[in-house]
Amino acid sequence: MQRQVIFILGGPGAGKSTEGRLLARAYGALHISAGDCLRAEAAKPGSELAGTINDDIRNGRIVDGRVTTVLLHRKMLEHPDKRLVFIDGYPRSVDNYETFIDLVGSVDLGLIVLDCADDVLRDRIQQRILSGSTRADDNPESFVKRMAVFKHETRALFQRFETQGRLHRVQSTNDVDETHRRVQSVVDGLLKAAEPAFASPGARARAL
């Protein structure tokens, strides 16, 4: 079965995972958080990847794209009945994206970017810390590094999707419900536009 994948990106605290969960519920789809996959692997006893992953996350660096892609693909294979997949927090660079396409081979419908002011993101992370977050990357120093990496690494990726007309920006400064309504409107448009591509093998080949 050919998968339909929609990527969700945004700075730390933009609401990527929250939105992914809401979308999965609304569309009966699969939601995968790249960050959750990495943290779960890092917590596995005896994992050869744990040390590298934990070090990268703690220092706000991007984990090797092939490692992340393998973990995402593994999660997709656990849910063979889910045709539509929302992936949040990945890809973070053009190299990440190309690695995903090469290894997974799914059809990506587009990239949704949750835009939010830096000061709002900083406040949200601070609230997570005060609420008892145990995430290794939820600290002021890591936030600064993660924001810098996010802005630098994603620039070329965003340009690529924008040139193709597949980049969709949504303001996530508003409350969760308002943001979700806006994102769902984008997703509805993406799915409607994709219908001809999945009507038949011939149509799908032409669309690709």
mmCIF file with all atom_site columns, C-alpha atoms in Angstrom:
data_model
loop_
_atom_site.group_PDB
_atom_site.id
_atom_site.type_symbol
_atom_site.label_atom_id
_atom_site.label_alt_id
_atom_site.label_comp_id
_atom_site.label_asym_id
_atom_site.label_entity_id
_atom_site.label_seq_id
_atom_site.pdbx_PDB_ins_code
_atom_site.Cartn_x
_atom_site.Cartn_y
_atom_site.Cartn_z
_atom_site.occupancy
_atom_site.B_iso_or_equiv
_atom_site.pdbx_formal_charge
_atom_site.auth_seq_id
_atom_site.auth_comp_id
_atom_site.auth_asym_id
_atom_site.auth_atom_id
_atom_site.pdbx_PDB_model_num
ATOM 1   C CA . MET A 1 1   ? 0.000  0.000  0.000   1.00 0.00 ? 1   MET A CA 1
ATOM 2   C CA . GLN A 1 2   ? 1.321  3.395  -1.005  1.00 0.00 ? 2   GLN A CA 1
ATOM 3   C CA . ARG A 1 3   ? 1.497  5.684  2.031   1.00 0.00 ? 3   ARG A CA 1
ATOM 4   C CA . GLN A 1 4   ? 0.510  9.330  2.019   1.00 0.00 ? 4   GLN A CA 1
ATOM 5   C CA . VAL A 1 5   ? 2.790  11.344 4.301   1.00 0.00 ? 5   VAL A CA 1
ATOM 6   C CA . ILE A 1 6   ? 2.344  14.890 5.554   1.00 0.00 ? 6   ILE A CA 1
ATOM 7   C CA . PHE A 1 7   ? 5.265  16.419 7.434   1.00 0.00 ? 7   PHE A CA 1
ATOM 8   C CA . ILE A 1 8   ? 4.782  18.887 10.310  1.00 0.00 ? 8   ILE A CA 1
ATOM 9   C CA . LEU A 1 9   ? 7.617  21.174 11.368  1.00 0.00 ? 9   LEU A CA 1
ATOM 10  C CA . GLY A 1 10  ? 8.058  24.136 13.680  1.00 0.00 ? 10  GLY A CA 1
ATOM 11  C CA . GLY A 1 11  ? 10.369 25.460 16.342  1.00 0.00 ? 11  GLY A CA 1
ATOM 12  C CA . PRO A 1 12  ? 10.599 23.865 19.814  1.00 0.00 ? 12  PRO A CA 1
ATOM 13  C CA . GLY A 1 13  ? 7.260  24.409 21.528  1.00 0.00 ? 13  GLY A CA 1
ATOM 14  C CA . ALA A 1 14  ? 5.339  25.217 18.324  1.00 0.00 ? 14  ALA A CA 1
ATOM 15  C CA . GLY A 1 15  ? 2.821  22.436 18.993  1.00 0.00 ? 15  GLY A CA 1
ATOM 16  C CA . LYS A 1 16  ? 3.927  19.857 16.419  1.00 0.00 ? 16  LYS A CA 1
ATOM 17  C CA . SER A 1 17  ? 3.129  16.746 18.446  1.00 0.00 ? 17  SER A CA 1
ATOM 18  C CA . THR A 1 18  ? -0.122 18.184 19.770  1.00 0.00 ? 18  THR A CA 1
ATOM 19  C CA . GLU A 1 19  ? -1.247 18.915 16.232  1.00 0.00 ? 19  GLU A CA 1
ATOM 20  C CA . GLY A 1 20  ? -0.093 15.520 14.997  1.00 0.00 ? 20  GLY A CA 1
ATOM 21  C CA . ARG A 1 21  ? -2.175 13.743 17.633  1.00 0.00 ? 21  ARG A CA 1
ATOM 22  C CA . LEU A 1 22  ? -5.255 15.831 16.827  1.00 0.00 ? 22  LEU A CA 1
ATOM 23  C CA . LEU A 1 23  ? -4.894 15.194 13.101  1.00 0.00 ? 23  LEU A CA 1
ATOM 24  C CA . ALA A 1 24  ? -4.443 11.455 13.592  1.00 0.00 ? 24  ALA A CA 1
ATOM 25  C CA . ARG A 1 25  ? -7.659 11.367 15.588  1.00 0.00 ? 25  ARG A CA 1
ATOM 26  C CA . ALA A 1 26  ? -9.552 13.500 13.062  1.00 0.00 ? 26  ALA A CA 1
ATOM 27  C CA . TYR A 1 27  ? -8.512 11.471 10.010  1.00 0.00 ? 27  TYR A CA 1
ATOM 28  C CA . GLY A 1 28  ? -8.070 8.007  11.502  1.00 0.00 ? 28  GLY A CA 1
ATOM 29  C CA . ALA A 1 29  ? -4.420 8.299  10.529  1.00 0.00 ? 29  ALA A CA 1
ATOM 30  C CA . LEU A 1 30  ? -1.067 7.406  12.044  1.00 0.00 ? 30  LEU A CA 1
ATOM 31  C CA . HIS A 1 31  ? 0.901  10.070 13.889  1.00 0.00 ? 31  HIS A CA 1
ATOM 32  C CA . ILE A 1 32  ? 4.620  9.594  14.454  1.00 0.00 ? 32  ILE A CA 1
ATOM 33  C CA . SER A 1 33  ? 6.763  11.999 16.447  1.00 0.00 ? 33  SER A CA 1
ATOM 34  C CA . ALA A 1 34  ? 10.396 11.860 15.373  1.00 0.00 ? 34  ALA A CA 1
ATOM 35  C CA . GLY A 1 35  ? 11.422 13.142 18.795  1.00 0.00 ? 35  GLY A CA 1
ATOM 36  C CA . ASP A 1 36  ? 9.421  10.454 20.598  1.00 0.00 ? 36  ASP A CA 1
ATOM 37  C CA . CYS A 1 37  ? 10.967 7.743  18.407  1.00 0.00 ? 37  CYS A CA 1
ATOM 38  C CA . LEU A 1 38  ? 14.461 8.973  19.194  1.00 0.00 ? 38  LEU A CA 1
ATOM 39  C CA . ARG A 1 39  ? 13.811 9.308  22.921  1.00 0.00 ? 39  ARG A CA 1
ATOM 40  C CA . ALA A 1 40  ? 12.283 5.820  23.052  1.00 0.00 ? 40  ALA A CA 1
ATOM 41  C CA . GLU A 1 41  ? 15.300 4.328  21.280  1.00 0.00 ? 41  GLU A CA 1
ATOM 42  C CA . ALA A 1 42  ? 17.684 6.224  23.540  1.00 0.00 ? 42  ALA A CA 1
ATOM 43  C CA . ALA A 1 43  ? 15.936 4.792  26.609  1.00 0.00 ? 43  ALA A CA 1
ATOM 44  C CA . LYS A 1 44  ? 16.195 1.176  25.436  1.00 0.00 ? 44  LYS A CA 1
ATOM 45  C CA . PRO A 1 45  ? 18.586 -0.885 27.559  1.00 0.00 ? 45  PRO A CA 1
ATOM 46  C CA . GLY A 1 46  ? 21.533 -1.987 25.474  1.00 0.00 ? 46  GLY A CA 1
ATOM 47  C CA . SER A 1 47  ? 20.740 0.234  22.489  1.00 0.00 ? 47  SER A CA 1
ATOM 48  C CA . GLU A 1 48  ? 23.914 0.968  20.548  1.00 0.00 ? 48  GLU A CA 1
ATOM 49  C CA . LEU A 1 49  ? 22.391 4.264  19.435  1.00 0.00 ? 49  LEU A CA 1
ATOM 50  C CA . ALA A 1 50  ? 21.452 5.544  22.902  1.00 0.00 ? 50  ALA A CA 1
ATOM 51  C CA . GLY A 1 51  ? 24.676 7.402  23.640  1.00 0.00 ? 51  GLY A CA 1
ATOM 52  C CA . THR A 1 52  ? 24.793 9.237  20.316  1.00 0.00 ? 52  THR A CA 1
ATOM 53  C CA . ILE A 1 53  ? 21.086 10.094 20.334  1.00 0.00 ? 53  ILE A CA 1
ATOM 54  C CA . ASN A 1 54  ? 21.126 11.395 23.916  1.00 0.00 ? 54  ASN A CA 1
ATOM 55  C CA . ASP A 1 55  ? 24.194 13.510 23.245  1.00 0.00 ? 55  ASP A CA 1
ATOM 56  C CA . ASP A 1 56  ? 22.687 15.032 20.098  1.00 0.00 ? 56  ASP A CA 1
ATOM 57  C CA . ILE A 1 57  ? 19.327 15.751 21.745  1.00 0.00 ? 57  ILE A CA 1
ATOM 58  C CA . ARG A 1 58  ? 20.926 17.263 24.845  1.00 0.00 ? 58  ARG A CA 1
ATOM 59  C CA . ASN A 1 59  ? 23.028 19.604 22.715  1.00 0.00 ? 59  ASN A CA 1
ATOM 60  C CA . GLY A 1 60  ? 20.258 20.559 20.305  1.00 0.00 ? 60  GLY A CA 1
ATOM 61  C CA . ARG A 1 61  ? 21.895 18.860 17.316  1.00 0.00 ? 61  ARG A CA 1
ATOM 62  C CA . ILE A 1 62  ? 20.135 17.022 14.504  1.00 0.00 ? 62  ILE A CA 1
ATOM 63  C CA . VAL A 1 63  ? 20.443 13.259 14.904  1.00 0.00 ? 63  VAL A CA 1
ATOM 64  C CA . ASP A 1 64  ? 21.816 11.427 11.860  1.00 0.00 ? 64  ASP A CA 1
ATOM 65  C CA . GLY A 1 65  ? 19.061 11.327 9.251   1.00 0.00 ? 65  GLY A CA 1
ATOM 66  C CA . ARG A 1 66  ? 19.453 7.652  8.424   1.00 0.00 ? 66  ARG A CA 1
ATOM 67  C CA . VAL A 1 67  ? 19.009 6.691  12.083  1.00 0.00 ? 67  VAL A CA 1
ATOM 68  C CA . THR A 1 68  ? 15.835 8.754  12.404  1.00 0.00 ? 68  THR A CA 1
ATOM 69  C CA . THR A 1 69  ? 14.439 7.504  9.099   1.00 0.00 ? 69  THR A CA 1
ATOM 70  C CA . VAL A 1 70  ? 14.956 3.868  10.082  1.00 0.00 ? 70  VAL A CA 1
ATOM 71  C CA . LEU A 1 71  ? 13.103 4.463  13.357  1.00 0.00 ? 71  LEU A CA 1
ATOM 72  C CA . LEU A 1 72  ? 10.243 6.235  11.562  1.00 0.00 ? 72  LEU A CA 1
ATOM 73  C CA . HIS A 1 73  ? 9.972  3.480  8.964   1.00 0.00 ? 73  HIS A CA 1
ATOM 74  C CA . ARG A 1 74  ? 9.936  0.853  11.693  1.00 0.00 ? 74  ARG A CA 1
ATOM 75  C CA . LYS A 1 75  ? 7.015  2.621  13.345  1.00 0.00 ? 75  LYS A CA 1
ATOM 76  C CA . MET A 1 76  ? 5.153  2.825  10.022  1.00 0.00 ? 76  MET A CA 1
ATOM 77  C CA . LEU A 1 77  ? 5.589  -0.913 9.485   1.00 0.00 ? 77  LEU A CA 1
ATOM 78  C CA . GLU A 1 78  ? 3.963  -1.538 12.862  1.00 0.00 ? 78  GLU A CA 1
ATOM 79  C CA . HIS A 1 79  ? 0.760  0.010  11.449  1.00 0.00 ? 79  HIS A CA 1
ATOM 80  C CA . PRO A 1 80  ? 0.312  -1.432 7.933   1.00 0.00 ? 80  PRO A CA 1
ATOM 81  C CA . ASP A 1 81  ? -3.380 -0.490 7.877   1.00 0.00 ? 81  ASP A CA 1
ATOM 82  C CA . LYS A 1 82  ? -2.726 3.261  8.113   1.00 0.00 ? 82  LYS A CA 1
ATOM 83  C CA . ARG A 1 83  ? -2.479 4.833  4.670   1.00 0.00 ? 83  ARG A CA 1
ATOM 84  C CA . LEU A 1 84  ? -2.236 8.445  5.854   1.00 0.00 ? 84  LEU A CA 1
ATOM 85  C CA . VAL A 1 85  ? 0.709  9.302  8.099   1.00 0.00 ? 85  VAL A CA 1
ATOM 86  C CA . PHE A 1 86  ? 1.524  12.554 9.893   1.00 0.00 ? 86  PHE A CA 1
ATOM 87  C CA . ILE A 1 87  ? 5.195  12.870 10.861  1.00 0.00 ? 87  ILE A CA 1
ATOM 88  C CA . ASP A 1 88  ? 6.196  15.698 13.163  1.00 0.00 ? 88  ASP A CA 1
ATOM 89  C CA . GLY A 1 89  ? 9.704  17.003 13.729  1.00 0.00 ? 89  GLY A CA 1
ATOM 90  C CA . TYR A 1 90  ? 11.139 15.508 10.552  1.00 0.00 ? 90  TYR A CA 1
ATOM 91  C CA . PRO A 1 91  ? 12.697 16.085 8.057   1.00 0.00 ? 91  PRO A CA 1
ATOM 92  C CA . ARG A 1 92  ? 14.878 18.923 9.305   1.00 0.00 ? 92  ARG A CA 1
ATOM 93  C CA . SER A 1 93  ? 17.068 19.308 6.219   1.00 0.00 ? 93  SER A CA 1
ATOM 94  C CA . VAL A 1 94  ? 17.144 18.483 2.516   1.00 0.00 ? 94  VAL A CA 1
ATOM 95  C CA . ASP A 1 95  ? 19.460 15.583 3.296   1.00 0.00 ? 95  ASP A CA 1
ATOM 96  C CA . ASN A 1 96  ? 16.953 14.259 5.863   1.00 0.00 ? 96  ASN A CA 1
ATOM 97  C CA . TYR A 1 97  ? 14.181 14.502 3.302   1.00 0.00 ? 97  TYR A CA 1
ATOM 98  C CA . GLU A 1 98  ? 16.091 12.717 0.549   1.00 0.00 ? 98  GLU A CA 1
ATOM 99  C CA . THR A 1 99  ? 17.126 9.967  2.964   1.00 0.00 ? 99  THR A CA 1
ATOM 100 C CA . PHE A 1 100 ? 13.484 9.446  3.934   1.00 0.00 ? 100 PHE A CA 1
ATOM 101 C CA . ILE A 1 101 ? 12.313 9.232  0.318   1.00 0.00 ? 101 ILE A CA 1
ATOM 102 C CA . ASP A 1 102 ? 15.124 6.828  -0.593  1.00 0.00 ? 102 ASP A CA 1
ATOM 103 C CA . LEU A 1 103 ? 14.504 4.462  2.326   1.00 0.00 ? 103 LEU A CA 1
ATOM 104 C CA . VAL A 1 104 ? 10.742 4.679  2.779   1.00 0.00 ? 104 VAL A CA 1
ATOM 105 C CA . GLY A 1 105 ? 9.498  5.516  -0.705  1.00 0.00 ? 105 GLY A CA 1
ATOM 106 C CA . SER A 1 106 ? 6.154  6.950  0.430   1.00 0.00 ? 106 SER A CA 1
ATOM 107 C CA . VAL A 1 107 ? 4.452  9.807  -1.378  1.00 0.00 ? 107 VAL A CA 1
ATOM 108 C CA . ASP A 1 108 ? 4.682  13.002 0.643   1.00 0.00 ? 108 ASP A CA 1
ATOM 109 C CA . LEU A 1 109 ? 1.776  15.375 0.103   1.00 0.00 ? 109 LEU A CA 1
ATOM 110 C CA . GLY A 1 110 ? 3.395  18.442 1.592   1.00 0.00 ? 110 GLY A CA 1
ATOM 111 C CA . LEU A 1 111 ? 5.035  20.183 4.507   1.00 0.00 ? 111 LEU A CA 1
ATOM 112 C CA . ILE A 1 112 ? 3.108  22.125 7.139   1.00 0.00 ? 112 ILE A CA 1
ATOM 113 C CA . VAL A 1 113 ? 5.142  24.642 9.135   1.00 0.00 ? 113 VAL A CA 1
ATOM 114 C CA . LEU A 1 114 ? 3.776  25.921 12.441  1.00 0.00 ? 114 LEU A CA 1
ATOM 115 C CA . ASP A 1 115 ? 4.983  29.507 12.715  1.00 0.00 ? 115 ASP A CA 1
ATOM 116 C CA . CYS A 1 116 ? 5.305  31.014 16.171  1.00 0.00 ? 116 CYS A CA 1
ATOM 117 C CA . ALA A 1 117 ? 7.271  33.964 17.576  1.00 0.00 ? 117 ALA A CA 1
ATOM 118 C CA . ASP A 1 118 ? 10.521 33.089 19.351  1.00 0.00 ? 118 ASP A CA 1
ATOM 119 C CA . ASP A 1 119 ? 9.448  34.687 22.633  1.00 0.00 ? 119 ASP A CA 1
ATOM 120 C CA . VAL A 1 120 ? 6.223  32.663 22.663  1.00 0.00 ? 120 VAL A CA 1
ATOM 121 C CA . LEU A 1 121 ? 8.163  29.451 22.021  1.00 0.00 ? 121 LEU A CA 1
ATOM 122 C CA . ARG A 1 122 ? 10.602 30.333 24.804  1.00 0.00 ? 122 ARG A CA 1
ATOM 123 C CA . ASP A 1 123 ? 7.712  30.896 27.228  1.00 0.00 ? 123 ASP A CA 1
ATOM 124 C CA . ARG A 1 124 ? 6.135  27.565 26.277  1.00 0.00 ? 124 ARG A CA 1
ATOM 125 C CA . ILE A 1 125 ? 9.367  25.683 26.896  1.00 0.00 ? 125 ILE A CA 1
ATOM 126 C CA . GLN A 1 126 ? 9.744  27.458 30.233  1.00 0.00 ? 126 GLN A CA 1
ATOM 127 C CA . GLN A 1 127 ? 6.230  26.374 31.172  1.00 0.00 ? 127 GLN A CA 1
ATOM 128 C CA . ARG A 1 128 ? 7.099  22.785 30.276  1.00 0.00 ? 128 ARG A CA 1
ATOM 129 C CA . ILE A 1 129 ? 10.149 22.970 32.525  1.00 0.00 ? 129 ILE A CA 1
ATOM 130 C CA . LEU A 1 130 ? 8.104  24.402 35.398  1.00 0.00 ? 130 LEU A CA 1
ATOM 131 C CA . SER A 1 131 ? 5.513  21.662 34.859  1.00 0.00 ? 131 SER A CA 1
ATOM 132 C CA . GLY A 1 132 ? 8.164  19.023 35.491  1.00 0.00 ? 132 GLY A CA 1
ATOM 133 C CA . SER A 1 133 ? 9.259  18.076 31.981  1.00 0.00 ? 133 SER A CA 1
ATOM 134 C CA . THR A 1 134 ? 11.972 15.419 32.046  1.00 0.00 ? 134 THR A CA 1
ATOM 135 C CA . ARG A 1 135 ? 13.007 15.864 28.418  1.00 0.00 ? 135 ARG A CA 1
ATOM 136 C CA . ALA A 1 136 ? 16.764 16.289 28.104  1.00 0.00 ? 136 ALA A CA 1
ATOM 137 C CA . ASP A 1 137 ? 16.319 19.123 25.602  1.00 0.00 ? 137 ASP A CA 1
ATOM 138 C CA . ASP A 1 138 ? 13.881 21.137 27.723  1.00 0.00 ? 138 ASP A CA 1
ATOM 139 C CA . ASN A 1 139 ? 16.341 23.654 29.149  1.00 0.00 ? 139 ASN A CA 1
ATOM 140 C CA . PRO A 1 140 ? 17.201 27.273 28.273  1.00 0.00 ? 140 PRO A CA 1
ATOM 141 C CA . GLU A 1 141 ? 20.612 26.474 26.790  1.00 0.00 ? 141 GLU A CA 1
ATOM 142 C CA . SER A 1 142 ? 19.288 23.732 24.550  1.00 0.00 ? 142 SER A CA 1
ATOM 143 C CA . PHE A 1 143 ? 16.386 25.942 23.435  1.00 0.00 ? 143 PHE A CA 1
ATOM 144 C CA . VAL A 1 144 ? 18.766 28.563 22.041  1.00 0.00 ? 144 VAL A CA 1
ATOM 145 C CA . LYS A 1 145 ? 20.754 25.899 20.183  1.00 0.00 ? 145 LYS A CA 1
ATOM 146 C CA . ARG A 1 146 ? 17.635 24.169 18.875  1.00 0.00 ? 146 ARG A CA 1
ATOM 147 C CA . MET A 1 147 ? 16.212 27.423 17.535  1.00 0.00 ? 147 MET A CA 1
ATOM 148 C CA . ALA A 1 148 ? 19.481 28.280 15.796  1.00 0.00 ? 148 ALA A CA 1
ATOM 149 C CA . VAL A 1 149 ? 19.733 24.811 14.257  1.00 0.00 ? 149 VAL A CA 1
ATOM 150 C CA . PHE A 1 150 ? 16.066 24.838 13.243  1.00 0.00 ? 150 PHE A CA 1
ATOM 151 C CA . LYS A 1 151 ? 16.343 28.166 11.439  1.00 0.00 ? 151 LYS A CA 1
ATOM 152 C CA . HIS A 1 152 ? 19.633 27.315 9.750   1.00 0.00 ? 152 HIS A CA 1
ATOM 153 C CA . GLU A 1 153 ? 19.044 23.705 8.742   1.00 0.00 ? 153 GLU A CA 1
ATOM 154 C CA . THR A 1 154 ? 15.454 24.061 7.545   1.00 0.00 ? 154 THR A CA 1
ATOM 155 C CA . ARG A 1 155 ? 16.030 27.088 5.318   1.00 0.00 ? 155 ARG A CA 1
ATOM 156 C CA . ALA A 1 156 ? 16.974 25.110 2.198   1.00 0.00 ? 156 ALA A CA 1
ATOM 157 C CA . LEU A 1 157 ? 14.280 22.515 2.914   1.00 0.00 ? 157 LEU A CA 1
ATOM 158 C CA . PHE A 1 158 ? 11.584 25.182 3.133   1.00 0.00 ? 158 PHE A CA 1
ATOM 159 C CA . GLN A 1 159 ? 12.814 26.785 -0.086  1.00 0.00 ? 159 GLN A CA 1
ATOM 160 C CA . ARG A 1 160 ? 12.605 23.452 -1.872  1.00 0.00 ? 160 ARG A CA 1
ATOM 161 C CA . PHE A 1 161 ? 9.027  22.788 -0.801  1.00 0.00 ? 161 PHE A CA 1
ATOM 162 C CA . GLU A 1 162 ? 8.019  26.398 -1.454  1.00 0.00 ? 162 GLU A CA 1
ATOM 163 C CA . THR A 1 163 ? 9.389  26.251 -4.997  1.00 0.00 ? 163 THR A CA 1
ATOM 164 C CA . GLN A 1 164 ? 7.267  23.147 -5.547  1.00 0.00 ? 164 GLN A CA 1
ATOM 165 C CA . GLY A 1 165 ? 4.197  24.870 -4.100  1.00 0.00 ? 165 GLY A CA 1
ATOM 166 C CA . ARG A 1 166 ? 4.025  22.333 -1.262  1.00 0.00 ? 166 ARG A CA 1
ATOM 167 C CA . LEU A 1 167 ? 4.974  24.491 1.735   1.00 0.00 ? 167 LEU A CA 1
ATOM 168 C CA . HIS A 1 168 ? 2.063  25.530 3.942   1.00 0.00 ? 168 HIS A CA 1
ATOM 169 C CA . ARG A 1 169 ? 2.604  27.928 6.844   1.00 0.00 ? 169 ARG A CA 1
ATOM 170 C CA . VAL A 1 170 ? 0.116  28.137 9.700   1.00 0.00 ? 170 VAL A CA 1
ATOM 171 C CA . GLN A 1 171 ? 0.294  30.542 12.635  1.00 0.00 ? 171 GLN A CA 1
ATOM 172 C CA . SER A 1 172 ? 0.407  28.548 15.875  1.00 0.00 ? 172 SER A CA 1
ATOM 173 C CA . THR A 1 173 ? 0.576  31.508 18.259  1.00 0.00 ? 173 THR A CA 1
ATOM 174 C CA . ASN A 1 174 ? -3.186 31.163 18.755  1.00 0.00 ? 174 ASN A CA 1
ATOM 175 C CA . ASP A 1 175 ? -4.899 28.640 21.002  1.00 0.00 ? 175 ASP A CA 1
ATOM 176 C CA . VAL A 1 176 ? -4.816 24.948 20.115  1.00 0.00 ? 176 VAL A CA 1
ATOM 177 C CA . ASP A 1 177 ? -8.358 24.836 18.694  1.00 0.00 ? 177 ASP A CA 1
ATOM 178 C CA . GLU A 1 178 ? -7.809 27.761 16.328  1.00 0.00 ? 178 GLU A CA 1
ATOM 179 C CA . THR A 1 179 ? -4.475 26.382 15.151  1.00 0.00 ? 179 THR A CA 1
ATOM 180 C CA . HIS A 1 180 ? -6.041 22.972 14.569  1.00 0.00 ? 180 HIS A CA 1
ATOM 181 C CA . ARG A 1 181 ? -8.857 24.445 12.477  1.00 0.00 ? 181 ARG A CA 1
ATOM 182 C CA . ARG A 1 182 ? -6.334 26.183 10.251  1.00 0.00 ? 182 ARG A CA 1
ATOM 183 C CA . VAL A 1 183 ? -4.127 23.122 9.907   1.00 0.00 ? 183 VAL A CA 1
ATOM 184 C CA . GLN A 1 184 ? -7.100 20.871 9.188   1.00 0.00 ? 184 GLN A CA 1
ATOM 185 C CA . SER A 1 185 ? -8.148 23.209 6.378   1.00 0.00 ? 185 SER A CA 1
ATOM 186 C CA . VAL A 1 186 ? -4.684 22.795 4.837   1.00 0.00 ? 186 VAL A CA 1
ATOM 187 C CA . VAL A 1 187 ? -4.810 19.001 5.216   1.00 0.00 ? 187 VAL A CA 1
ATOM 188 C CA . ASP A 1 188 ? -8.251 18.841 3.594   1.00 0.00 ? 188 ASP A CA 1
ATOM 189 C CA . GLY A 1 189 ? -6.831 20.702 0.603   1.00 0.00 ? 189 GLY A CA 1
ATOM 190 C CA . LEU A 1 190 ? -3.805 18.411 0.364   1.00 0.00 ? 190 LEU A CA 1
ATOM 191 C CA . LEU A 1 191 ? -5.922 15.261 0.474   1.00 0.00 ? 191 LEU A CA 1
ATOM 192 C CA . LYS A 1 192 ? -8.360 16.579 -2.107  1.00 0.00 ? 192 LYS A CA 1
ATOM 193 C CA . ALA A 1 193 ? -5.512 17.508 -4.455  1.00 0.00 ? 193 ALA A CA 1
ATOM 194 C CA . ALA A 1 194 ? -3.966 14.057 -4.004  1.00 0.00 ? 194 ALA A CA 1
ATOM 195 C CA . GLU A 1 195 ? -7.091 12.101 -4.947  1.00 0.00 ? 195 GLU A CA 1
ATOM 196 C CA . PRO A 1 196 ? -6.297 11.834 -8.696  1.00 0.00 ? 196 PRO A CA 1
ATOM 197 C CA . ALA A 1 197 ? -2.772 10.625 -7.934  1.00 0.00 ? 197 ALA A CA 1
ATOM 198 C CA . PHE A 1 198 ? -4.146 7.686  -5.961  1.00 0.00 ? 198 PHE A CA 1
ATOM 199 C CA . ALA A 1 199 ? -7.029 6.835  -8.271  1.00 0.00 ? 199 ALA A CA 1
ATOM 200 C CA . SER A 1 200 ? -5.030 4.358  -10.359 1.00 0.00 ? 200 SER A CA 1
ATOM 201 C CA . PRO A 1 201 ? -1.433 3.170  -10.837 1.00 0.00 ? 201 PRO A CA 1
ATOM 202 C CA . GLY A 1 202 ? -1.229 5.101  -14.103 1.00 0.00 ? 202 GLY A CA 1
ATOM 203 C CA . ALA A 1 203 ? -2.498 8.314  -12.564 1.00 0.00 ? 203 ALA A CA 1
ATOM 204 C CA . ARG A 1 204 ? -0.173 7.880  -9.612  1.00 0.00 ? 204 ARG A CA 1
ATOM 205 C CA . ALA A 1 205 ? 2.823  7.441  -11.920 1.00 0.00 ? 205 ALA A CA 1
ATOM 206 C CA . ARG A 1 206 ? 1.942  10.610 -13.825 1.00 0.00 ? 206 ARG A CA 1
ATOM 207 C CA . ALA A 1 207 ? 1.509  12.564 -10.585 1.00 0.00 ? 207 ALA A CA 1
ATOM 208 C CA . LEU A 1 208 ? 4.944  11.513 -9.392  1.00 0.00 ? 208 LEU A CA 1
#
